[in-house]
Amino acid sequence: MGFSRVPIAIVSVLRLFTRVLDTYPINLFDGFTESTTPIPAELYFHPAKVALNRSSSSRVPTPTPRDIRMYERIHIVGNDSPLQTKKFKMKSGVRLKLLRRTLRERRTLAQTVRELKVPRLQSDGEAEETRTLDLVASVVMSCPNLEKLVGFYPMYDHNFDRLTHALSTRSRLTEHVWLIGDNSAITQRSSKQLPPGLMDMEQVQQFLHYHDSWSSLATLFLNSQKQGVLERDVFIQALHRLPALQHLYISSFDVDDFDDVTLQSLPPLLSLRLQDLEGVTFWGLSEFSRARSAKCIRRLSLINLDITYLSAISNLLLHLRDLQRFTLVQESSPEVAAGDLVFVFPPIVASQELQYIHWDIQSPGSANQNLAQSIQAGGFPKLRTLRAPSDHEGLLQMVCRPRAQIVLPSDKYSKAYGSLDVADSKLHSRTLFAARQRAQKRINEARNTPSFRVIIEEDGVVQEVFDIEGYMGTIGSRITYSLDSDVPGSDNALIDFPDLLSGSKEVSPRDGCTGLWNASHHAGKRWWNHTERHRYHPVDLHRFF
């Protein structure tokens, strides 16, 4: 039976299987490596390849239900093949151009597209970058029901570009990433006046207008690049134009753009991540914990906000009753205010619903001790996972369930392997490799110290003596002490914005598909021609929260 006669239900399962296998390779077949797993060519459907095959024919076939299902997610990775660029006399964008033609000729297929991945921008000059943006914009305009444009995040400098305009017209868009870059006119005005008013009225209205059609947008990222400006009133108005907004990431904005006042004006959210914001203070966080818009937050991340007092964190955990995940990362240790010492009793911080804590205070202080004492006092009855890369004295490891081993087999391949002195008490590295080495050392030291001794006597004579080895942790604790990364293989615990923007591997085929299983065909290159491309690993924006 030919592949064209295989039932659609089976094709869907095979399509899902090949998608997972291509993203997360595993060795399923004896005698083949991960990069040469023999997947039949007709199972790995690529719309751009189909568009290329159809370009030689004047008659475009009617799309089958199988074609329609396979057009839901379109991923175009890496550079175009040399044969394509030579044939169409283009430096790049050949597959995008062919895909655009297919989508324009077959509206049924275009209406099916939900997710689009296009090759990353290359540094080929401003003219070539503008041409690429316009080409991607034309593809986006051909997909009326597009929900996601992934892996392609150009800078927005408050000047009009066709891609931003095209995305603003997609009413079903569910996520968007703003990279706010600097603008020469704004920079010039900032040298003569103080904010607000650095953005002119046209720039303000244009940015706000982009949000008018996003009635389904649930996830929004706002990041300032190269001192990009987005003023306070623009922040507030733009966010309140998104009725479906649930997950918000804001980072690297100046104190004049995002401060405590802006924080109090946020709409109701489920997830919030605030990172590298000088304008957010411990007072503003305490006030925000009592705001009505904060009551529904389930995931909260505070990264490099330099919170001075522990009372701000205590208020957040106390008043956000639906909070399930909490992340705190900063250099200095938040301390108990001097005036509160007389009235403080464990638990100092507590939450009845919290299930996950990432606690990373690099400088030694009382914060780790206060959290450990609060856990021991029953302040977190539903806590199941605690990740603390900067657990200086092992206080947080002690309140979790014991583990026999925490180092990973891959740690011996780390660049720091053999060069890190884990016995150095002055070393407070945030890397997970260093954290696992220190935690394992504490486990080994506790194991070498007997926790208790069993003595067997018979008629007053000692017959046997057994030393029961010790352990690091608390027996009966339901909390797992984790030192795993958000990004598999990374030495950093938290996923960060560079992980989203990193695209250097997309032009490297070392981990990609080489197509060598085709090379044994007797016709050789006349039958098979393959361009090596990197294996694309999608980054889910929800992992940031």
GROMACS .gro file of C-alpha atoms in nm, residues 118-451:
model
  334
  118VAL     CA    1   1.175   3.132   0.965
  119PRO     CA    2   1.558   3.147   0.943
  120ARG     CA    3   1.725   3.399   1.169
  121LEU     CA    4   1.847   3.734   1.047
  122GLN     CA    5   2.204   3.736   0.921
  123SER     CA    6   2.435   4.039   0.939
  124ASP     CA    7   2.438   4.116   0.566
  125GLY     CA    8   2.376   4.490   0.580
  126GLU     CA    9   2.072   4.710   0.641
  127ALA     CA   10   1.934   4.671   0.288
  128GLU     CA   11   1.942   4.292   0.301
  129GLU     CA   12   1.789   4.294   0.650
  130THR     CA   13   1.502   4.514   0.530
  131ARG     CA   14   1.444   4.284   0.232
  132THR     CA   15   1.430   3.982   0.465
  133LEU     CA   16   1.186   4.156   0.699
  134ASP     CA   17   0.961   4.247   0.407
  135LEU     CA   18   0.970   3.888   0.279
  136VAL     CA   19   0.879   3.745   0.620
  137ALA     CA   20   0.603   4.007   0.648
  138SER     CA   21   0.454   3.892   0.318
  139VAL     CA   22   0.450   3.532   0.441
  140VAL     CA   23   0.284   3.642   0.766
  141MET     CA   24   0.018   3.831   0.568
  142SER     CA   25  -0.052   3.507   0.380
  143CYS     CA   26  -0.140   3.327   0.708
  144PRO     CA   27  -0.467   3.478   0.837
  145ASN     CA   28  -0.488   3.249   1.142
  146LEU     CA   29  -0.123   3.269   1.250
  147GLU     CA   30  -0.073   3.233   1.626
  148LYS     CA   31   0.305   3.225   1.667
  149LEU     CA   32   0.612   3.354   1.486
  150VAL     CA   33   0.892   3.172   1.667
  151GLY     CA   34   1.270   3.207   1.658
  152PHE     CA   35   1.263   3.538   1.468
  153TYR     CA   36   1.278   3.849   1.685
  154PRO     CA   37   1.403   4.163   1.506
  155MET     CA   38   1.467   4.489   1.687
  156TYR     CA   39   1.193   4.752   1.702
  157ASP     CA   40   1.331   5.108   1.710
  158HIS     CA   41   1.002   5.302   1.685
  159ASN     CA   42   1.033   5.323   1.308
  160PHE     CA   43   0.776   5.164   1.080
  161ASP     CA   44   0.856   4.821   0.938
  162ARG     CA   45   0.633   4.586   0.742
  163LEU     CA   46   0.682   4.282   0.966
  164THR     CA   47   0.561   4.456   1.281
  165HIS     CA   48   0.264   4.591   1.087
  166ALA     CA   49   0.186   4.245   0.947
  167LEU     CA   50   0.194   4.087   1.293
  168SER     CA   51  -0.030   4.362   1.429
  169THR     CA   52  -0.303   4.254   1.185
  170ARG     CA   53  -0.304   3.889   1.302
  171SER     CA   54  -0.597   3.887   1.543
  172ARG     CA   55  -0.529   3.530   1.660
  173LEU     CA   56  -0.169   3.594   1.763
  174THR     CA   57  -0.111   3.438   2.107
  175GLU     CA   58   0.246   3.548   2.183
  176HIS     CA   59   0.480   3.830   2.089
  177VAL     CA   60   0.833   3.943   2.180
  178TRP     CA   61   0.920   4.313   2.176
  179LEU     CA   62   1.290   4.402   2.153
  180ILE     CA   63   1.287   4.778   2.203
  181GLY     CA   64   1.597   4.936   2.048
  182ASP     CA   65   1.729   5.288   2.060
  183ASN     CA   66   1.598   5.559   1.830
  184SER     CA   67   1.815   5.848   1.710
  185ALA     CA   68   1.539   6.108   1.750
  186ILE     CA   69   1.462   5.990   2.105
  187THR     CA   70   1.832   5.989   2.191
  188GLN     CA   71   1.865   6.345   2.064
  189ARG     CA   72   1.565   6.464   2.266
  190SER     CA   73   1.697   6.293   2.580
  191SER     CA   74   2.006   6.514   2.569
  192LYS     CA   75   1.788   6.826   2.590
  193GLN     CA   76   1.500   6.725   2.819
  194LEU     CA   77   1.402   6.482   3.090
  195PRO     CA   78   1.129   6.218   3.054
  196PRO     CA   79   0.839   6.196   3.002
  197GLY     CA   80   0.797   6.323   2.649
  198LEU     CA   81   1.097   6.159   2.484
  199MET     CA   82   0.868   5.969   2.247
  200ASP     CA   83   0.676   6.195   2.009
  201MET     CA   84   0.303   6.154   1.956
  202GLU     CA   85   0.343   5.963   1.629
  203GLN     CA   86   0.572   5.705   1.792
  204VAL     CA   87   0.334   5.663   2.084
  205GLN     CA   88   0.025   5.619   1.870
  206GLN     CA   89   0.201   5.384   1.632
  207PHE     CA   90   0.318   5.154   1.913
  208LEU     CA   91  -0.022   5.153   2.083
  209HIS     CA   92  -0.200   5.088   1.753
  210TYR     CA   93  -0.003   4.765   1.707
  211HIS     CA   94  -0.184   4.616   2.008
  212ASP     CA   95  -0.540   4.699   1.901
  213SER     CA   96  -0.608   4.374   1.713
  214TRP     CA   97  -0.438   4.136   1.956
  215SER     CA   98  -0.751   4.021   2.134
  216SER     CA   99  -0.607   3.669   2.179
  217LEU     CA  100  -0.254   3.762   2.287
  218ALA     CA  101  -0.175   3.573   2.610
  219THR     CA  102   0.205   3.597   2.634
  220LEU     CA  103   0.404   3.920   2.596
  221PHE     CA  104   0.777   3.985   2.632
  222LEU     CA  105   0.912   4.340   2.664
  223ASN     CA  106   1.289   4.379   2.667
  224SER     CA  107   1.499   4.693   2.628
  225GLN     CA  108   1.798   4.653   2.399
  226LYS     CA  109   2.070   4.918   2.363
  227GLN     CA  110   1.892   5.165   2.593
  228GLY     CA  111   1.558   5.135   2.420
  229VAL     CA  112   1.290   5.366   2.556
  230LEU     CA  113   0.925   5.282   2.626
  231GLU     CA  114   0.776   5.542   2.855
  232ARG     CA  115   0.559   5.475   3.157
  233ASP     CA  116   0.225   5.587   3.011
  234VAL     CA  117   0.289   5.385   2.695
  235PHE     CA  118   0.355   5.077   2.907
  236ILE     CA  119   0.029   5.112   3.094
  237GLN     CA  120  -0.189   5.188   2.791
  238ALA     CA  121  -0.041   4.910   2.577
  239LEU     CA  122  -0.083   4.639   2.842
  240HIS     CA  123  -0.444   4.737   2.909
  241ARG     CA  124  -0.527   4.699   2.540
  242LEU     CA  125  -0.467   4.322   2.563
  243PRO     CA  126  -0.778   4.162   2.717
  244ALA     CA  127  -0.639   3.805   2.705
  245LEU     CA  128  -0.295   3.883   2.850
  246GLN     CA  129  -0.188   3.626   3.111
  247HIS     CA  130   0.191   3.595   3.102
  248LEU     CA  131   0.418   3.902   3.109
  249TYR     CA  132   0.797   3.935   3.097
  250ILE     CA  133   0.960   4.278   3.145
  251SER     CA  134   1.335   4.336   3.162
  252SER     CA  135   1.617   4.590   3.136
  253PHE     CA  136   1.412   4.912   3.124
  254ASP     CA  137   1.530   5.238   3.274
  255VAL     CA  138   1.395   5.376   3.601
  256ASP     CA  139   1.203   5.643   3.409
  257ASP     CA  140   1.021   5.381   3.199
  258PHE     CA  141   0.924   5.114   3.451
  259ASP     CA  142   0.902   5.189   3.823
  260ASP     CA  143   0.679   5.122   4.123
  261VAL     CA  144   0.396   5.327   3.974
  262THR     CA  145   0.403   5.123   3.654
  263LEU     CA  146   0.407   4.805   3.863
  264GLN     CA  147   0.090   4.904   4.047
  265SER     CA  148  -0.083   4.966   3.712
  266LEU     CA  149  -0.028   4.619   3.565
  267PRO     CA  150  -0.341   4.431   3.453
  268PRO     CA  151  -0.441   4.102   3.620
  269LEU     CA  152  -0.194   3.827   3.528
  270LEU     CA  153  -0.121   3.459   3.588
  271SER     CA  154   0.258   3.480   3.535
  272LEU     CA  155   0.494   3.772   3.587
  273ARG     CA  156   0.871   3.799   3.550
  274LEU     CA  157   1.050   4.122   3.642
  275GLN     CA  158   1.422   4.137   3.561
  276ASP     CA  159   1.692   4.404   3.580
  277LEU     CA  160   1.453   4.689   3.659
  278GLU     CA  161   1.616   4.965   3.862
  279GLY     CA  162   1.286   5.143   3.920
  280VAL     CA  163   1.125   4.857   4.116
  281THR     CA  164   1.191   4.877   4.492
  282PHE     CA  165   1.103   4.666   4.795
  283TRP     CA  166   0.836   4.922   4.882
  284GLY     CA  167   0.676   4.892   4.540
  285LEU     CA  168   0.673   4.512   4.564
  286SER     CA  169   0.509   4.529   4.907
  287GLU     CA  170   0.238   4.758   4.772
  288PHE     CA  171   0.195   4.541   4.464
  289SER     CA  172   0.128   4.236   4.684
  290ARG     CA  173  -0.190   4.407   4.805
  291ALA     CA  174  -0.307   4.520   4.461
  292ARG     CA  175  -0.617   4.355   4.317
  293SER     CA  176  -0.436   4.287   3.990
  294ALA     CA  177  -0.184   4.066   4.172
  295LYS     CA  178  -0.430   3.832   4.342
  296CYS     CA  179  -0.442   3.582   4.055
  297ILE     CA  180  -0.067   3.546   4.001
  298ARG     CA  181   0.048   3.183   4.007
  299ARG     CA  182   0.407   3.226   3.888
  300LEU     CA  183   0.630   3.513   4.001
  301SER     CA  184   0.997   3.569   3.915
  302LEU     CA  185   1.208   3.852   4.059
  303ILE     CA  186   1.549   3.864   3.891
  304ASN     CA  187   1.823   4.112   3.990
  305LEU     CA  188   1.592   4.364   4.154
  306ASP     CA  189   1.819   4.407   4.459
  307ILE     CA  190   1.541   4.373   4.716
  308THR     CA  191   1.671   4.516   5.042
  309TYR     CA  192   1.433   4.379   5.303
  310LEU     CA  193   1.281   4.036   5.345
  311SER     CA  194   0.947   4.191   5.438
  312ALA     CA  195   0.873   4.258   5.069
  313ILE     CA  196   0.911   3.887   4.988
  314SER     CA  197   0.713   3.791   5.296
  315ASN     CA  198   0.425   4.018   5.191
  316LEU     CA  199   0.423   3.876   4.838
  317LEU     CA  200   0.409   3.516   4.958
  318LEU     CA  201   0.147   3.604   5.218
  319HIS     CA  202  -0.096   3.795   4.997
  320LEU     CA  203  -0.059   3.607   4.667
  321ARG     CA  204  -0.267   3.313   4.779
  322ASP     CA  205  -0.268   3.138   4.441
  323LEU     CA  206   0.111   3.152   4.398
  324GLN     CA  207   0.255   2.814   4.297
  325ARG     CA  208   0.605   2.898   4.167
  326PHE     CA  209   0.839   3.163   4.303
  327THR     CA  210   1.184   3.265   4.175
  328LEU     CA  211   1.424   3.502   4.349
  329VAL     CA  212   1.770   3.580   4.208
  330GLN     CA  213   1.993   3.864   4.326
  331GLU     CA  214   2.342   3.944   4.449
  332SER     CA  215   2.275   4.078   4.800
  333SER     CA  216   2.089   3.901   5.076
  334PRO     CA  217   1.751   4.055   5.173
  335GLU     CA  218   1.757   4.103   5.548
  336VAL     CA  219   1.501   4.152   5.821
  337ALA     CA  220   1.463   4.522   5.899
  338ALA     CA  221   1.615   4.629   6.230
  339GLY     CA  222   1.279   4.752   6.361
  340ASP     CA  223   1.115   4.416   6.288
  341LEU     CA  224   1.363   4.193   6.473
  342VAL     CA  225   1.170   4.210   6.800
  343PHE     CA  226   0.848   4.089   6.641
  344VAL     CA  227   0.985   3.818   6.409
  345PHE     CA  228   0.914   3.451   6.478
  346PRO     CA  229   0.942   3.156   6.237
  347PRO     CA  230   0.808   3.117   5.980
  348ILE     CA  231   0.927   3.456   5.858
  349VAL     CA  232   0.818   3.374   5.502
  350ALA     CA  233   0.530   3.136   5.430
  351SER     CA  234   0.290   3.031   5.159
  352GLN     CA  235   0.014   2.773   5.178
  353GLU     CA  236   0.002   2.695   4.803
  354LEU     CA  237   0.362   2.736   4.687
  355GLN     CA  238   0.497   2.420   4.520
  356TYR     CA  239   0.827   2.534   4.367
  357ILE     CA  240   1.098   2.775   4.484
  358HIS     CA  241   1.411   2.889   4.301
  359TRP     CA  242   1.619   3.074   4.561
  360ASP     CA  243   1.955   3.211   4.450
  361ILE     CA  244   2.121   3.468   4.678
  362GLN     CA  245   2.485   3.492   4.577
  363SER     CA  246   2.625   3.687   4.873
  364PRO     CA  247   2.611   3.513   5.212
  365GLY     CA  248   2.358   3.650   5.457
  366SER     CA  249   2.061   3.550   5.670
  367ALA     CA  250   1.819   3.495   5.378
  368ASN     CA  251   1.902   3.125   5.336
  369GLN     CA  252   1.876   3.065   5.709
  370ASN     CA  253   1.543   3.246   5.732
  371LEU     CA  254   1.399   3.039   5.447
  372ALA     CA  255   1.528   2.713   5.597
  373GLN     CA  256   1.379   2.796   5.937
  374SER     CA  257   1.046   2.889   5.775
  375ILE     CA  258   1.035   2.552   5.595
  376GLN     CA  259   1.113   2.368   5.920
  377ALA     CA  260   0.839   2.564   6.094
  378GLY     CA  261   0.578   2.440   5.842
  379GLY     CA  262   0.551   2.758   5.643
  380PHE     CA  263   0.535   2.574   5.308
  381PRO     CA  264   0.312   2.269   5.344
  382LYS     CA  265   0.279   2.208   4.967
  383LEU     CA  266   0.640   2.280   4.866
  384ARG     CA  267   0.777   1.992   4.656
  385THR     CA  268   1.085   2.134   4.476
  386LEU     CA  269   1.358   2.368   4.598
  387ARG     CA  270   1.642   2.482   4.372
  388ALA     CA  271   1.920   2.679   4.541
  389PRO     CA  272   2.244   2.712   4.341
  390SER     CA  273   2.393   2.945   4.607
  391ASP     CA  274   2.328   2.730   4.914
  392HIS     CA  275   2.646   2.838   5.092
  393GLU     CA  276   2.629   2.629   5.409
  394GLY     CA  277   2.388   2.365   5.287
  395LEU     CA  278   2.108   2.498   5.508
  396LEU     CA  279   1.845   2.456   5.236
  397GLN     CA  280   1.976   2.116   5.133
  398MET     CA  281   1.939   2.004   5.494
  399VAL     CA  282   1.562   2.064   5.500
  400CYS     CA  283   1.501   1.856   5.184
  401ARG     CA  284   1.479   1.481   5.148
  402PRO     CA  285   1.821   1.308   5.139
  403ARG     CA  286   1.977   1.224   4.805
  404ALA     CA  287   2.248   0.965   4.748
  405GLN     CA  288   2.393   1.147   4.448
  406ILE     CA  289   2.331   1.486   4.295
  407VAL     CA  290   2.618   1.521   4.047
  408LEU     CA  291   2.542   1.427   3.687
  409PRO     CA  292   2.742   1.193   3.464
  410SER     CA  293   2.786   1.481   3.220
  411ASP     CA  294   2.961   1.695   3.485
  412LYS     CA  295   3.294   1.532   3.401
  413TYR     CA  296   3.272   1.697   3.058
  414SER     CA  297   3.228   2.044   3.207
  415LYS     CA  298   3.496   2.302   3.128
  416ALA     CA  299   3.539   2.360   3.503
  417TYR     CA  300   3.588   1.991   3.580
  418GLY     CA  301   3.913   1.939   3.770
  419SER     CA  302   3.978   2.311   3.812
  420LEU     CA  303   3.718   2.396   4.075
  421ASP     CA  304   3.817   2.375   4.441
  422VAL     CA  305   3.486   2.300   4.610
  423ALA     CA  306   3.652   2.317   4.950
  424ASP     CA  307   3.714   2.688   4.909
  425SER     CA  308   3.456   2.848   5.138
  426LYS     CA  309   3.513   3.188   4.976
  427LEU     CA  310   3.395   3.065   4.636
  428HIS     CA  311   3.031   3.139   4.565
  429SER     CA  312   2.979   3.048   4.203
  430ARG     CA  313   2.630   3.043   4.055
  431THR     CA  314   2.707   2.773   3.801
  432LEU     CA  315   2.518   2.450   3.846
  433PHE     CA  316   2.837   2.249   3.810
  434ALA     CA  317   2.988   2.424   4.113
  435ALA     CA  318   2.660   2.394   4.305
  436ARG     CA  319   2.639   2.020   4.241
  437GLN     CA  320   3.002   1.969   4.342
  438ARG     CA  321   2.946   2.148   4.672
  439ALA     CA  322   2.622   1.962   4.739
  440GLN     CA  323   2.785   1.626   4.660
  441LYS     CA  324   3.073   1.707   4.892
  442ARG     CA  325   2.827   1.770   5.176
  443ILE     CA  326   2.656   1.438   5.097
  444ASN     CA  327   2.988   1.251   5.105
  445GLU     CA  328   3.097   1.415   5.431
  446ALA     CA  329   2.767   1.328   5.596
  447ARG     CA  330   2.794   0.971   5.467
  448ASN     CA  331   3.137   0.930   5.629
  449THR     CA  332   3.000   1.043   5.964
  450PRO     CA  333   2.789   0.769   6.134
  451SER     CA  334   2.442   0.888   6.221
   0.00000   0.00000   0.00000
